[in-house]
PDB file of C-alpha atoms and ligand atoms in Angstrom:
ATOM      1  CA  MET G 294     109.989 159.211 -36.459  1.00  0.00           C
ATOM      2  CA  ALA G 295     107.351 158.070 -39.037  1.00  0.00           C
ATOM      3  CA  VAL G 296     107.402 160.078 -42.281  1.00  0.00           C
ATOM      4  CA  LEU G 297     103.709 160.355 -41.947  1.00  0.00           C
ATOM      5  CA  ASP G 298     101.992 161.033 -38.727  1.00  0.00           C
ATOM      6  CA  ILE G 299      98.516 159.645 -38.334  1.00  0.00           C
ATOM      7  CA  GLU G 300      96.156 160.741 -35.711  1.00  0.00           C
ATOM      8  CA  GLU G 301      92.642 159.330 -35.187  1.00  0.00           C
ATOM      9  CA  GLY G 302      90.074 161.935 -34.181  1.00  0.00           C
ATOM     10  CA  ALA G 303      86.406 161.289 -33.434  1.00  0.00           C
ATOM     11  CA  GLY G 304      85.100 160.335 -36.958  1.00  0.00           C
ATOM     12  CA  PHE G 305      88.148 161.812 -38.804  1.00  0.00           C
ATOM     13  CA  VAL G 306      91.742 161.265 -39.266  1.00  0.00           C
ATOM     14  CA  ILE G 307      94.615 163.793 -39.358  1.00  0.00           C
ATOM     15  CA  LEU G 308      97.408 162.995 -41.732  1.00  0.00           C
ATOM     16  CA  THR G 309     100.690 165.014 -41.129  1.00  0.00           C
ATOM     17  CA  LEU G 310     103.483 164.959 -43.769  1.00  0.00           C
ATOM     18  CA  ASN G 311     106.522 164.592 -41.319  1.00  0.00           C
ATOM     19  CA  ARG G 312     109.897 165.185 -42.936  1.00  0.00           C
ATOM     20  CA  PRO G 313     110.376 168.553 -41.614  1.00  0.00           C
ATOM     21  CA  GLU G 314     114.233 168.626 -42.316  1.00  0.00           C
ATOM     22  CA  SER G 315     113.432 168.570 -46.141  1.00  0.00           C
ATOM     23  CA  LEU G 316     110.321 170.686 -45.790  1.00  0.00           C
ATOM     24  CA  ASN G 317     108.049 167.467 -46.018  1.00  0.00           C
ATOM     25  CA  ALA G 318     109.447 166.754 -49.527  1.00  0.00           C
ATOM     26  CA  PHE G 319     107.996 163.469 -50.912  1.00  0.00           C
ATOM     27  CA  ASN G 320     110.251 160.339 -51.109  1.00  0.00           C
ATOM     28  CA  GLU G 321     108.925 156.968 -51.852  1.00  0.00           C
ATOM     29  CA  GLU G 322     108.401 156.070 -48.315  1.00  0.00           C
ATOM     30  CA  LEU G 323     106.282 159.158 -47.719  1.00  0.00           C
ATOM     31  CA  HIS G 324     104.241 158.309 -50.880  1.00  0.00           C
ATOM     32  CA  GLY G 325     103.661 154.778 -49.808  1.00  0.00           C
ATOM     33  CA  ALA G 326     102.607 155.824 -46.215  1.00  0.00           C
ATOM     34  CA  LEU G 327     100.208 158.556 -47.476  1.00  0.00           C
ATOM     35  CA  ARG G 328      98.632 156.261 -50.092  1.00  0.00           C
ATOM     36  CA  SER G 329      97.936 153.472 -47.629  1.00  0.00           C
ATOM     37  CA  ALA G 330      96.624 155.967 -44.966  1.00  0.00           C
ATOM     38  CA  LEU G 331      94.323 157.516 -47.601  1.00  0.00           C
ATOM     39  CA  GLU G 332      93.160 154.167 -48.814  1.00  0.00           C
ATOM     40  CA  LYS G 333      92.477 153.035 -45.180  1.00  0.00           C
ATOM     41  CA  ALA G 334      90.488 156.234 -44.339  1.00  0.00           C
ATOM     42  CA  SER G 335      88.577 155.813 -47.586  1.00  0.00           C
ATOM     43  CA  ALA G 336      87.538 152.225 -46.794  1.00  0.00           C
ATOM     44  CA  ASP G 337      86.831 152.824 -42.981  1.00  0.00           C
ATOM     45  CA  ASP G 338      83.122 153.725 -42.497  1.00  0.00           C
ATOM     46  CA  ALA G 339      83.815 155.265 -39.168  1.00  0.00           C
ATOM     47  CA  CYS G 340      86.193 157.923 -40.765  1.00  0.00           C
ATOM     48  CA  ARG G 341      84.056 160.566 -42.437  1.00  0.00           C
ATOM     49  CA  ALA G 342      86.586 163.234 -43.163  1.00  0.00           C
ATOM     50  CA  ILE G 343      90.373 163.534 -43.685  1.00  0.00           C
ATOM     51  CA  LEU G 344      92.650 166.413 -42.714  1.00  0.00           C
ATOM     52  CA  LEU G 345      96.019 166.748 -44.484  1.00  0.00           C
ATOM     53  CA  THR G 346      98.658 169.090 -43.063  1.00  0.00           C
ATOM     54  CA  GLY G 347     102.553 169.378 -42.656  1.00  0.00           C
ATOM     55  CA  SER G 348     104.903 169.329 -39.737  1.00  0.00           C
ATOM     56  CA  GLY G 349     107.258 172.165 -39.104  1.00  0.00           C
ATOM     57  CA  ARG G 350     107.382 175.374 -41.073  1.00  0.00           C
ATOM     58  CA  ALA G 351     106.352 174.024 -44.483  1.00  0.00           C
ATOM     59  CA  PHE G 352     103.478 172.185 -45.877  1.00  0.00           C
ATOM     60  CA  CYS G 353     105.402 170.369 -48.539  1.00  0.00           C
ATOM     61  CA  ALA G 354     108.211 171.211 -51.005  1.00  0.00           C
ATOM     62  CA  GLY G 355     107.181 168.639 -53.491  1.00  0.00           C
ATOM     63  CA  GLN G 356     109.442 165.919 -54.801  1.00  0.00           C
ATOM     64  CA  ASP G 357     112.562 165.281 -52.777  1.00  0.00           C
ATOM     65  CA  LEU G 358     115.088 166.352 -55.310  1.00  0.00           C
ATOM     66  CA  GLY G 359     117.775 164.450 -53.742  1.00  0.00           C
ATOM     67  CA  ASP G 360     115.917 161.290 -54.781  1.00  0.00           C
ATOM     68  CA  ARG G 361     115.557 162.337 -58.416  1.00  0.00           C
ATOM     69  CA  ASN G 362     119.020 163.904 -59.061  1.00  0.00           C
ATOM     70  CA  PRO G 363     120.081 163.247 -62.594  1.00  0.00           C
ATOM     71  CA  ALA G 364     123.774 163.698 -61.503  1.00  0.00           C
ATOM     72  CA  THR G 365     123.461 160.492 -59.367  1.00  0.00           C
ATOM     73  CA  MET G 366     121.438 158.451 -61.826  1.00  0.00           C
ATOM     74  CA  ASP G 367     122.464 156.064 -64.681  1.00  0.00           C
ATOM     75  CA  GLY G 368     121.449 158.316 -67.741  1.00  0.00           C
ATOM     76  CA  PRO G 369     118.552 160.769 -67.887  1.00  0.00           C
ATOM     77  CA  PRO G 370     115.755 159.874 -65.473  1.00  0.00           C
ATOM     78  CA  ASP G 371     112.228 158.852 -66.634  1.00  0.00           C
ATOM     79  CA  LEU G 372     110.166 161.321 -64.589  1.00  0.00           C
ATOM     80  CA  GLY G 373     107.090 160.104 -66.425  1.00  0.00           C
ATOM     81  CA  GLU G 374     107.457 156.821 -64.654  1.00  0.00           C
ATOM     82  CA  THR G 375     107.710 158.664 -61.279  1.00  0.00           C
ATOM     83  CA  LEU G 376     104.429 160.475 -62.026  1.00  0.00           C
ATOM     84  CA  GLU G 377     102.785 157.179 -63.181  1.00  0.00           C
ATOM     85  CA  GLU G 378     103.818 155.293 -60.194  1.00  0.00           C
ATOM     86  CA  PHE G 379     103.528 157.856 -57.406  1.00  0.00           C
ATOM     87  CA  TYR G 380     101.924 161.268 -58.101  1.00  0.00           C
ATOM     88  CA  ASN G 381      99.221 160.469 -60.522  1.00  0.00           C
ATOM     89  CA  PRO G 382      97.693 157.655 -58.360  1.00  0.00           C
ATOM     90  CA  LEU G 383      97.794 160.015 -55.294  1.00  0.00           C
ATOM     91  CA  ILE G 384      95.901 162.772 -57.137  1.00  0.00           C
ATOM     92  CA  ARG G 385      93.453 160.338 -58.480  1.00  0.00           C
ATOM     93  CA  LEU G 386      93.034 158.818 -55.027  1.00  0.00           C
ATOM     94  CA  ILE G 387      92.381 162.242 -53.331  1.00  0.00           C
ATOM     95  CA  ARG G 388      89.763 163.101 -56.021  1.00  0.00           C
ATOM     96  CA  SER G 389      88.000 159.684 -55.835  1.00  0.00           C
ATOM     97  CA  ILE G 390      87.633 159.418 -52.052  1.00  0.00           C
ATOM     98  CA  GLU G 391      83.949 160.207 -51.495  1.00  0.00           C
ATOM     99  CA  LYS G 392      84.540 161.999 -48.076  1.00  0.00           C
ATOM    100  CA  PRO G 393      85.704 165.552 -47.536  1.00  0.00           C
ATOM    101  CA  ILE G 394      89.314 166.063 -47.543  1.00  0.00           C
ATOM    102  CA  VAL G 395      90.566 169.235 -45.963  1.00  0.00           C
ATOM    103  CA  CYS G 396      94.074 170.553 -46.515  1.00  0.00           C
ATOM    104  CA  ALA G 397      95.537 172.824 -43.858  1.00  0.00           C
ATOM    105  CA  VAL G 398      98.523 174.465 -45.654  1.00  0.00           C
ATOM    106  CA  ASN G 399     100.694 175.466 -42.733  1.00  0.00           C
ATOM    107  CA  GLY G 400     103.582 176.934 -44.648  1.00  0.00           C
ATOM    108  CA  VAL G 401     105.235 176.975 -48.071  1.00  0.00           C
ATOM    109  CA  ALA G 402     103.718 174.600 -50.678  1.00  0.00           C
ATOM    110  CA  ALA G 403     105.981 174.151 -53.571  1.00  0.00           C
ATOM    111  CA  GLY G 404     106.041 171.930 -56.706  1.00  0.00           C
ATOM    112  CA  ALA G 405     103.961 168.921 -56.404  1.00  0.00           C
ATOM    113  CA  GLY G 406     103.306 169.990 -52.770  1.00  0.00           C
ATOM    114  CA  ALA G 407     101.312 172.905 -53.987  1.00  0.00           C
ATOM    115  CA  ASN G 408      99.321 170.907 -56.385  1.00  0.00           C
ATOM    116  CA  ILE G 409      98.634 168.040 -53.986  1.00  0.00           C
ATOM    117  CA  ALA G 410      97.169 170.670 -51.636  1.00  0.00           C
ATOM    118  CA  LEU G 411      94.969 172.124 -54.374  1.00  0.00           C
ATOM    119  CA  ALA G 412      93.762 168.751 -55.260  1.00  0.00           C
ATOM    120  CA  CYS G 413      92.044 168.510 -51.825  1.00  0.00           C
ATOM    121  CA  ASP G 414      88.376 169.525 -51.257  1.00  0.00           C
ATOM    122  CA  LEU G 415      88.715 172.472 -48.968  1.00  0.00           C
ATOM    123  CA  VAL G 416      92.200 174.223 -48.849  1.00  0.00           C
ATOM    124  CA  LEU G 417      92.738 176.578 -45.851  1.00  0.00           C
ATOM    125  CA  ALA G 418      96.085 178.181 -45.650  1.00  0.00           C
ATOM    126  CA  ALA G 419      98.011 180.198 -42.970  1.00  0.00           C
ATOM    127  CA  LYS G 420      98.383 183.721 -44.074  1.00  0.00           C
ATOM    128  CA  SER G 421     102.153 183.248 -44.047  1.00  0.00           C
ATOM    129  CA  ALA G 422     102.026 180.332 -46.399  1.00  0.00           C
ATOM    130  CA  ARG G 423     102.950 180.600 -50.100  1.00  0.00           C
ATOM    131  CA  PHE G 424     102.214 178.492 -53.162  1.00  0.00           C
ATOM    132  CA  ILE G 425     104.957 178.041 -55.579  1.00  0.00           C
ATOM    133  CA  GLN G 426     104.900 176.348 -58.985  1.00  0.00           C
ATOM    134  CA  ALA G 427     108.607 175.686 -58.497  1.00  0.00           C
ATOM    135  CA  PHE G 428     108.732 173.451 -61.614  1.00  0.00           C
ATOM    136  CA  ALA G 429     109.652 176.486 -63.726  1.00  0.00           C
ATOM    137  CA  LYS G 430     112.842 176.879 -61.739  1.00  0.00           C
ATOM    138  CA  ILE G 431     114.142 173.421 -62.536  1.00  0.00           C
ATOM    139  CA  GLY G 432     113.044 172.920 -66.177  1.00  0.00           C
ATOM    140  CA  LEU G 433     109.962 170.901 -65.343  1.00  0.00           C
ATOM    141  CA  VAL G 434     106.320 170.958 -66.113  1.00  0.00           C
ATOM    142  CA  PRO G 435     103.687 171.413 -63.310  1.00  0.00           C
ATOM    143  CA  ASP G 436     102.483 168.108 -62.435  1.00  0.00           C
ATOM    144  CA  SER G 437     100.153 166.358 -59.928  1.00  0.00           C
ATOM    145  CA  GLY G 438      97.219 167.819 -61.823  1.00  0.00           C
ATOM    146  CA  GLY G 439      98.722 171.459 -61.544  1.00  0.00           C
ATOM    147  CA  THR G 440      98.103 172.358 -65.251  1.00  0.00           C
ATOM    148  CA  TRP G 441      94.551 171.288 -64.955  1.00  0.00           C
ATOM    149  CA  THR G 442      93.850 172.521 -61.445  1.00  0.00           C
ATOM    150  CA  LEU G 443      95.348 175.937 -61.836  1.00  0.00           C
ATOM    151  CA  THR G 444      93.513 176.568 -65.108  1.00  0.00           C
ATOM    152  CA  HIS G 445      90.199 175.526 -63.840  1.00  0.00           C
ATOM    153  CA  LEU G 446      90.436 177.533 -60.645  1.00  0.00           C
ATOM    154  CA  VAL G 447      92.022 180.661 -61.670  1.00  0.00           C
ATOM    155  CA  GLY G 448      91.876 180.758 -65.508  1.00  0.00           C
ATOM    156  CA  GLU G 449      94.616 180.550 -68.187  1.00  0.00           C
ATOM    157  CA  ALA G 450      96.109 184.040 -67.664  1.00  0.00           C
ATOM    158  CA  ARG G 451      96.811 183.404 -63.993  1.00  0.00           C
ATOM    159  CA  ALA G 452      97.828 179.824 -64.477  1.00  0.00           C
ATOM    160  CA  LYS G 453     100.277 180.689 -66.979  1.00  0.00           C
ATOM    161  CA  ALA G 454     101.713 183.536 -64.859  1.00  0.00           C
ATOM    162  CA  LEU G 455     102.231 181.218 -61.850  1.00  0.00           C
ATOM    163  CA  ALA G 456     103.485 178.223 -63.794  1.00  0.00           C
ATOM    164  CA  LEU G 457     105.819 180.020 -66.159  1.00  0.00           C
ATOM    165  CA  THR G 458     107.380 182.376 -63.563  1.00  0.00           C
ATOM    166  CA  GLY G 459     107.401 180.086 -60.489  1.00  0.00           C
ATOM    167  CA  MET G 460     106.486 183.263 -58.571  1.00  0.00           C
ATOM    168  CA  PRO G 461     105.330 182.674 -55.002  1.00  0.00           C
ATOM    169  CA  LEU G 462     101.626 183.390 -54.475  1.00  0.00           C
ATOM    170  CA  GLY G 463     100.628 184.357 -50.905  1.00  0.00           C
ATOM    171  CA  ALA G 464      97.688 182.650 -49.123  1.00  0.00           C
ATOM    172  CA  GLU G 465      95.538 185.782 -49.053  1.00  0.00           C
ATOM    173  CA  GLN G 466      96.042 186.462 -52.717  1.00  0.00           C
ATOM    174  CA  ALA G 467      95.454 182.744 -53.435  1.00  0.00           C
ATOM    175  CA  ALA G 468      92.087 183.020 -51.706  1.00  0.00           C
ATOM    176  CA  GLU G 469      91.235 186.181 -53.452  1.00  0.00           C
ATOM    177  CA  TRP G 470      91.969 184.435 -56.743  1.00  0.00           C
ATOM    178  CA  GLY G 471      89.714 181.507 -55.866  1.00  0.00           C
ATOM    179  CA  LEU G 472      92.703 179.036 -55.846  1.00  0.00           C
ATOM    180  CA  ILE G 473      92.030 178.073 -52.309  1.00  0.00           C
ATOM    181  CA  TRP G 474      89.065 178.448 -49.939  1.00  0.00           C
ATOM    182  CA  ARG G 475      90.427 180.683 -47.154  1.00  0.00           C
ATOM    183  CA  ALA G 476      93.531 182.287 -45.702  1.00  0.00           C
ATOM    184  CA  VAL G 477      93.464 182.384 -41.969  1.00  0.00           C
ATOM    185  CA  ASN G 478      95.681 183.782 -39.312  1.00  0.00           C
ATOM    186  CA  ASP G 479      98.539 181.427 -38.716  1.00  0.00           C
ATOM    187  CA  ASP G 480      97.597 180.615 -34.997  1.00  0.00           C
ATOM    188  CA  ALA G 481      93.974 179.854 -36.117  1.00  0.00           C
ATOM    189  CA  LEU G 482      94.814 177.457 -38.875  1.00  0.00           C
ATOM    190  CA  MET G 483      94.650 174.063 -37.119  1.00  0.00           C
ATOM    191  CA  LYS G 484      91.703 175.241 -34.909  1.00  0.00           C
ATOM    192  CA  GLU G 485      89.611 176.170 -38.003  1.00  0.00           C
ATOM    193  CA  ALA G 486      90.707 172.919 -39.852  1.00  0.00           C
ATOM    194  CA  LEU G 487      89.767 170.806 -36.916  1.00  0.00           C
ATOM    195  CA  THR G 488      86.394 172.554 -36.673  1.00  0.00           C
ATOM    196  CA  LEU G 489      85.688 171.697 -40.209  1.00  0.00           C
ATOM    197  CA  VAL G 490      86.584 168.103 -40.009  1.00  0.00           C
ATOM    198  CA  ALA G 491      84.777 167.653 -36.792  1.00  0.00           C
ATOM    199  CA  GLN G 492      81.650 169.093 -38.517  1.00  0.00           C
ATOM    200  CA  PHE G 493      82.155 166.719 -41.423  1.00  0.00           C
ATOM    201  CA  ALA G 494      82.492 163.751 -39.113  1.00  0.00           C
ATOM    202  CA  LYS G 495      78.786 164.398 -38.113  1.00  0.00           C
ATOM    203  CA  ALA G 496      77.548 165.237 -41.696  1.00  0.00           C
ATOM    204  CA  PRO G 497      75.548 163.162 -44.114  1.00  0.00           C
ATOM    205  CA  THR G 498      78.667 161.547 -45.586  1.00  0.00           C
ATOM    206  CA  VAL G 499      77.209 159.801 -48.641  1.00  0.00           C
ATOM    207  CA  GLY G 500      75.510 162.998 -49.823  1.00  0.00           C
ATOM    208  CA  LEU G 501      78.754 164.971 -49.390  1.00  0.00           C
ATOM    209  CA  GLY G 502      80.604 162.272 -51.225  1.00  0.00           C
ATOM    210  CA  LEU G 503      78.101 162.434 -54.166  1.00  0.00           C
ATOM    211  CA  THR G 504      78.357 166.152 -54.102  1.00  0.00           C
ATOM    212  CA  LYS G 505      82.061 166.039 -54.532  1.00  0.00           C
ATOM    213  CA  ARG G 506      81.692 163.622 -57.426  1.00  0.00           C
ATOM    214  CA  ALA G 507      79.184 165.929 -59.190  1.00  0.00           C
ATOM    215  CA  ILE G 508      81.163 169.127 -58.771  1.00  0.00           C
ATOM    216  CA  GLN G 509      84.317 167.419 -60.050  1.00  0.00           C
ATOM    217  CA  ALA G 510      82.429 166.033 -63.035  1.00  0.00           C
ATOM    218  CA  ALA G 511      81.043 169.493 -63.871  1.00  0.00           C
ATOM    219  CA  ALA G 512      84.470 170.518 -65.259  1.00  0.00           C
ATOM    220  CA  ASP G 513      84.015 168.157 -68.128  1.00  0.00           C
ATOM    221  CA  ASN G 514      80.147 168.011 -68.649  1.00  0.00           C
ATOM    222  CA  THR G 515      77.715 170.027 -70.488  1.00  0.00           C
ATOM    223  CA  LEU G 516      74.696 171.370 -68.419  1.00  0.00           C
ATOM    224  CA  ASP G 517      72.573 168.683 -70.069  1.00  0.00           C
ATOM    225  CA  THR G 518      74.950 165.834 -68.905  1.00  0.00           C
ATOM    226  CA  GLN G 519      75.267 167.379 -65.531  1.00  0.00           C
ATOM    227  CA  LEU G 520      71.434 167.516 -65.075  1.00  0.00           C
ATOM    228  CA  ASP G 521      71.318 163.882 -65.782  1.00  0.00           C
ATOM    229  CA  LEU G 522      74.096 163.248 -63.415  1.00  0.00           C
ATOM    230  CA  GLU G 523      72.389 165.296 -60.557  1.00  0.00           C
ATOM    231  CA  ARG G 524      69.153 163.196 -61.183  1.00  0.00           C
ATOM    232  CA  ASP G 525      71.127 159.846 -60.790  1.00  0.00           C
ATOM    233  CA  LEU G 526      73.048 160.964 -57.705  1.00  0.00           C
ATOM    234  CA  GLN G 527      70.013 162.553 -56.167  1.00  0.00           C
ATOM    235  CA  ARG G 528      68.211 159.267 -56.507  1.00  0.00           C
ATOM    236  CA  GLU G 529      71.139 157.596 -54.681  1.00  0.00           C
ATOM    237  CA  ALA G 530      71.210 160.332 -51.961  1.00  0.00           C
ATOM    238  CA  GLY G 531      67.451 160.186 -51.446  1.00  0.00           C
ATOM    239  CA  ARG G 532      67.690 156.464 -50.538  1.00  0.00           C
ATOM    240  CA  THR G 533      70.204 156.998 -47.683  1.00  0.00           C
ATOM    241  CA  PRO G 534      69.140 156.869 -44.141  1.00  0.00           C
ATOM    242  CA  ASP G 535      70.633 160.422 -43.690  1.00  0.00           C
ATOM    243  CA  TYR G 536      68.093 161.907 -45.944  1.00  0.00           C
ATOM    244  CA  ALA G 537      65.264 160.316 -43.900  1.00  0.00           C
ATOM    245  CA  GLU G 538      66.969 161.590 -40.740  1.00  0.00           C
ATOM    246  CA  GLY G 539      67.521 165.001 -42.180  1.00  0.00           C
ATOM    247  CA  VAL G 540      63.921 165.457 -43.085  1.00  0.00           C
ATOM    248  CA  ALA G 541      62.653 163.962 -39.854  1.00  0.00           C
ATOM    249  CA  ALA G 542      64.874 166.207 -37.801  1.00  0.00           C
ATOM    250  CA  PHE G 543      63.836 169.339 -39.898  1.00  0.00           C
ATOM    251  CA  LEU G 544      60.151 168.512 -39.317  1.00  0.00           C
ATOM    252  CA  ASP G 545      60.653 167.748 -35.560  1.00  0.00           C
ATOM    253  CA  LYS G 546      62.664 170.945 -35.156  1.00  0.00           C
ATOM    254  CA  ARG G 547      65.667 168.972 -33.618  1.00  0.00           C
ATOM    255  CA  LYS G 548      69.316 168.615 -34.649  1.00  0.00           C
ATOM    256  CA  PRO G 549      69.751 165.754 -37.106  1.00  0.00           C
ATOM    257  CA  ASN G 550      71.890 162.578 -36.044  1.00  0.00           C
ATOM    258  CA  PHE G 551      73.502 161.437 -39.157  1.00  0.00           C
ATOM    259  CA  SER G 552      75.033 158.064 -39.455  1.00  0.00           C
ATOM    260  CA  GLY G 553      76.943 158.679 -42.659  1.00  0.00           C
ATOM    261  CA  ARG G 554      75.918 155.123 -43.830  1.00  0.00           C
ATOM    262  CA  ARG G 555      74.713 154.110 -47.263  1.00  0.00           C
ATOM    263  CA  GLY G 556      71.969 151.788 -45.820  1.00  0.00           C
TER     264      GLY G 556
HETATM  265  C1  LHQ K 884     114.413 169.977 -50.077  1.00  0.00           C
HETATM  266  C2  LHQ K 884     113.435 170.293 -50.921  1.00  0.00           C
HETATM  267  C3  LHQ K 884     113.241 169.352 -51.915  1.00  0.00           C
HETATM  268  C4  LHQ K 884     114.825 168.019 -51.006  1.00  0.00           C
HETATM  269  C5  LHQ K 884     113.560 171.989 -49.633  1.00  0.00           C
HETATM  270  N1  LHQ K 884     113.891 168.326 -51.951  1.00  0.00           N
HETATM  271  N2  LHQ K 884     115.212 168.939 -50.014  1.00  0.00           N
HETATM  272  C6  LHQ K 884     107.808 164.974 -59.908  1.00  0.00           C
HETATM  273  C7  LHQ K 884     108.394 163.998 -60.657  1.00  0.00           C
HETATM  274  C8  LHQ K 884     109.749 163.677 -60.378  1.00  0.00           C
HETATM  275  C9  LHQ K 884     110.756 164.463 -60.090  1.00  0.00           C
HETATM  276  C10 LHQ K 884     110.703 165.898 -59.953  1.00  0.00           C
HETATM  277  O1  LHQ K 884     109.663 166.370 -59.274  1.00  0.00           O
HETATM  278  C11 LHQ K 884     108.300 166.199 -59.383  1.00  0.00           C
HETATM  279  C12 LHQ K 884     107.403 167.059 -58.769  1.00  0.00           C
HETATM  280  C13 LHQ K 884     107.990 168.222 -58.063  1.00  0.00           C
HETATM  281  O2  LHQ K 884     107.662 168.493 -57.024  1.00  0.00           O
HETATM  282  S1  LHQ K 884     109.220 169.176 -58.883  1.00  0.00           S
HETATM  283  C14 LHQ K 884     109.444 170.600 -57.773  1.00  0.00           C
HETATM  284  C15 LHQ K 884     110.360 170.111 -56.667  1.00  0.00           C
HETATM  285  N3  LHQ K 884     110.340 171.131 -55.589  1.00  0.00           N
HETATM  286  C16 LHQ K 884     111.121 172.166 -55.794  1.00  0.00           C
HETATM  287  O3  LHQ K 884     111.668 172.490 -56.723  1.00  0.00           O
HETATM  288  C17 LHQ K 884     111.244 173.144 -54.450  1.00  0.00           C
HETATM  289  C18 LHQ K 884     112.453 173.142 -53.991  1.00  0.00           C
HETATM  290  N4  LHQ K 884     112.630 173.836 -52.772  1.00  0.00           N
HETATM  291  C19 LHQ K 884     112.483 175.331 -52.670  1.00  0.00           C
HETATM  292  O4  LHQ K 884     112.534 175.976 -53.771  1.00  0.00           O
HETATM  293  C20 LHQ K 884     112.732 175.999 -51.440  1.00  0.00           C
HETATM  294  O5  LHQ K 884     113.141 175.075 -50.441  1.00  0.00           O
HETATM  295  C21 LHQ K 884     111.304 176.550 -50.785  1.00  0.00           C
HETATM  296  C22 LHQ K 884     110.850 177.743 -51.687  1.00  0.00           C
HETATM  297  C23 LHQ K 884     110.240 175.404 -50.838  1.00  0.00           C
HETATM  298  C24 LHQ K 884     111.538 177.069 -49.428  1.00  0.00           C
HETATM  299  O6  LHQ K 884     112.682 177.882 -49.383  1.00  0.00           O
HETATM  300  P1  LHQ K 884     113.324 178.154 -48.054  1.00  0.00           P
HETATM  301  O7  LHQ K 884     112.204 178.649 -47.057  1.00  0.00           O
HETATM  302  O8  LHQ K 884     114.382 179.229 -48.131  1.00  0.00           O
HETATM  303  O9  LHQ K 884     113.897 176.864 -47.405  1.00  0.00           O
HETATM  304  P2  LHQ K 884     115.282 176.064 -47.918  1.00  0.00           P
HETATM  305  O10 LHQ K 884     115.380 176.122 -49.434  1.00  0.00           O
HETATM  306  O11 LHQ K 884     116.466 176.564 -47.136  1.00  0.00           O
HETATM  307  O12 LHQ K 884     114.964 174.608 -47.469  1.00  0.00           O
HETATM  308  C25 LHQ K 884     115.254 174.139 -46.276  1.00  0.00           C
HETATM  309  C26 LHQ K 884     115.677 172.693 -46.287  1.00  0.00           C
HETATM  310  O13 LHQ K 884     114.809 171.891 -47.023  1.00  0.00           O
HETATM  311  C27 LHQ K 884     117.004 172.732 -47.067  1.00  0.00           C
HETATM  312  O14 LHQ K 884     117.810 171.775 -46.617  1.00  0.00           O
HETATM  313  P3  LHQ K 884     119.131 172.197 -45.618  1.00  0.00           P
HETATM  314  O15 LHQ K 884     119.782 170.858 -45.415  1.00  0.00           O
HETATM  315  O16 LHQ K 884     119.966 173.023 -46.357  1.00  0.00           O
HETATM  316  O17 LHQ K 884     118.464 172.745 -44.414  1.00  0.00           O
HETATM  317  C28 LHQ K 884     116.601 172.266 -48.466  1.00  0.00           C
HETATM  318  O18 LHQ K 884     117.528 171.571 -49.229  1.00  0.00           O
HETATM  319  C29 LHQ K 884     115.463 171.206 -48.185  1.00  0.00           C
HETATM  320  N5  LHQ K 884     114.513 171.124 -49.236  1.00  0.00           N
HETATM  321  N6  LHQ K 884     112.905 171.600 -50.638  1.00  0.00           N
HETATM  322  N7  LHQ K 884     112.194 169.558 -52.828  1.00  0.00           N
END
């Protein structure tokens, strides 16, 4: 069985973390498979949205701790190297892909698993799912962007409570706090996630990609800088065939037929 299941849909791809016996914890093989699948989806013009989920009862339990066990290593491990080689490039890749990435959190998301989910653009979670900053339980620091993402999404008070206690946060509470977009009934999760990616597969992809870029940049920009950025990105969006199609369809009172292409 492949550690990552890859299923092509009509205009989108579904990537399913597939190591259910260890709650889809990341080993190097899974990192390699996910990175290359994301790079392929990013480069493929026919792929206009990505859905990330997990197989079995968990979304992902973070790093496979069996693979980074100090007791079986020669001296103290350099976990910074692990972040530099595997987790940081993954988070940067997710954030840089200019197509919507939907994460369907089907069960527990712990450690890096939680923060990889939170790096995605739209996070839907099954009501039974929990988000756990498990790092606190093993003497580590939240990684995979967690200290940044939590602070930006829910503020310092809640970020600290989650990160310092490692308390599980239920999906509904996560949605109320603005950590994720929506909590949905367990049996509706995949249907809702698939509806979203199918919608994105027919959307004006370049405009959505530029929107993702602008919203992400907002965290570090002043309003003044952001206004300049919006001007530049709108210039780019306005030159796409999808803008012309969107306006034509509106004026013709018909549904637009977006190509998702740059030119
Ligand atoms: C696992 C794991 C796991 C291996 C469950 N590894 N087997 C970056 C840089 C480098 C190094 C360090 O880490 C990082 C980033 C990180 O992600 S650090 C945080 C790592 N993750 C954790 O600390 C979470 C560990 N897991 C748990 O706390 C629990 O498993 C949760 C709360 C996720 C789920 O609890 P339960 O539902 O009670 O399931 P379980 O504990 O019984 O787990 C089921 C199986 O999965 C079990 O194996 P077994 O053979 O006994 O059935 C676990 O050993 C295995 N598993 N997480 N991370």
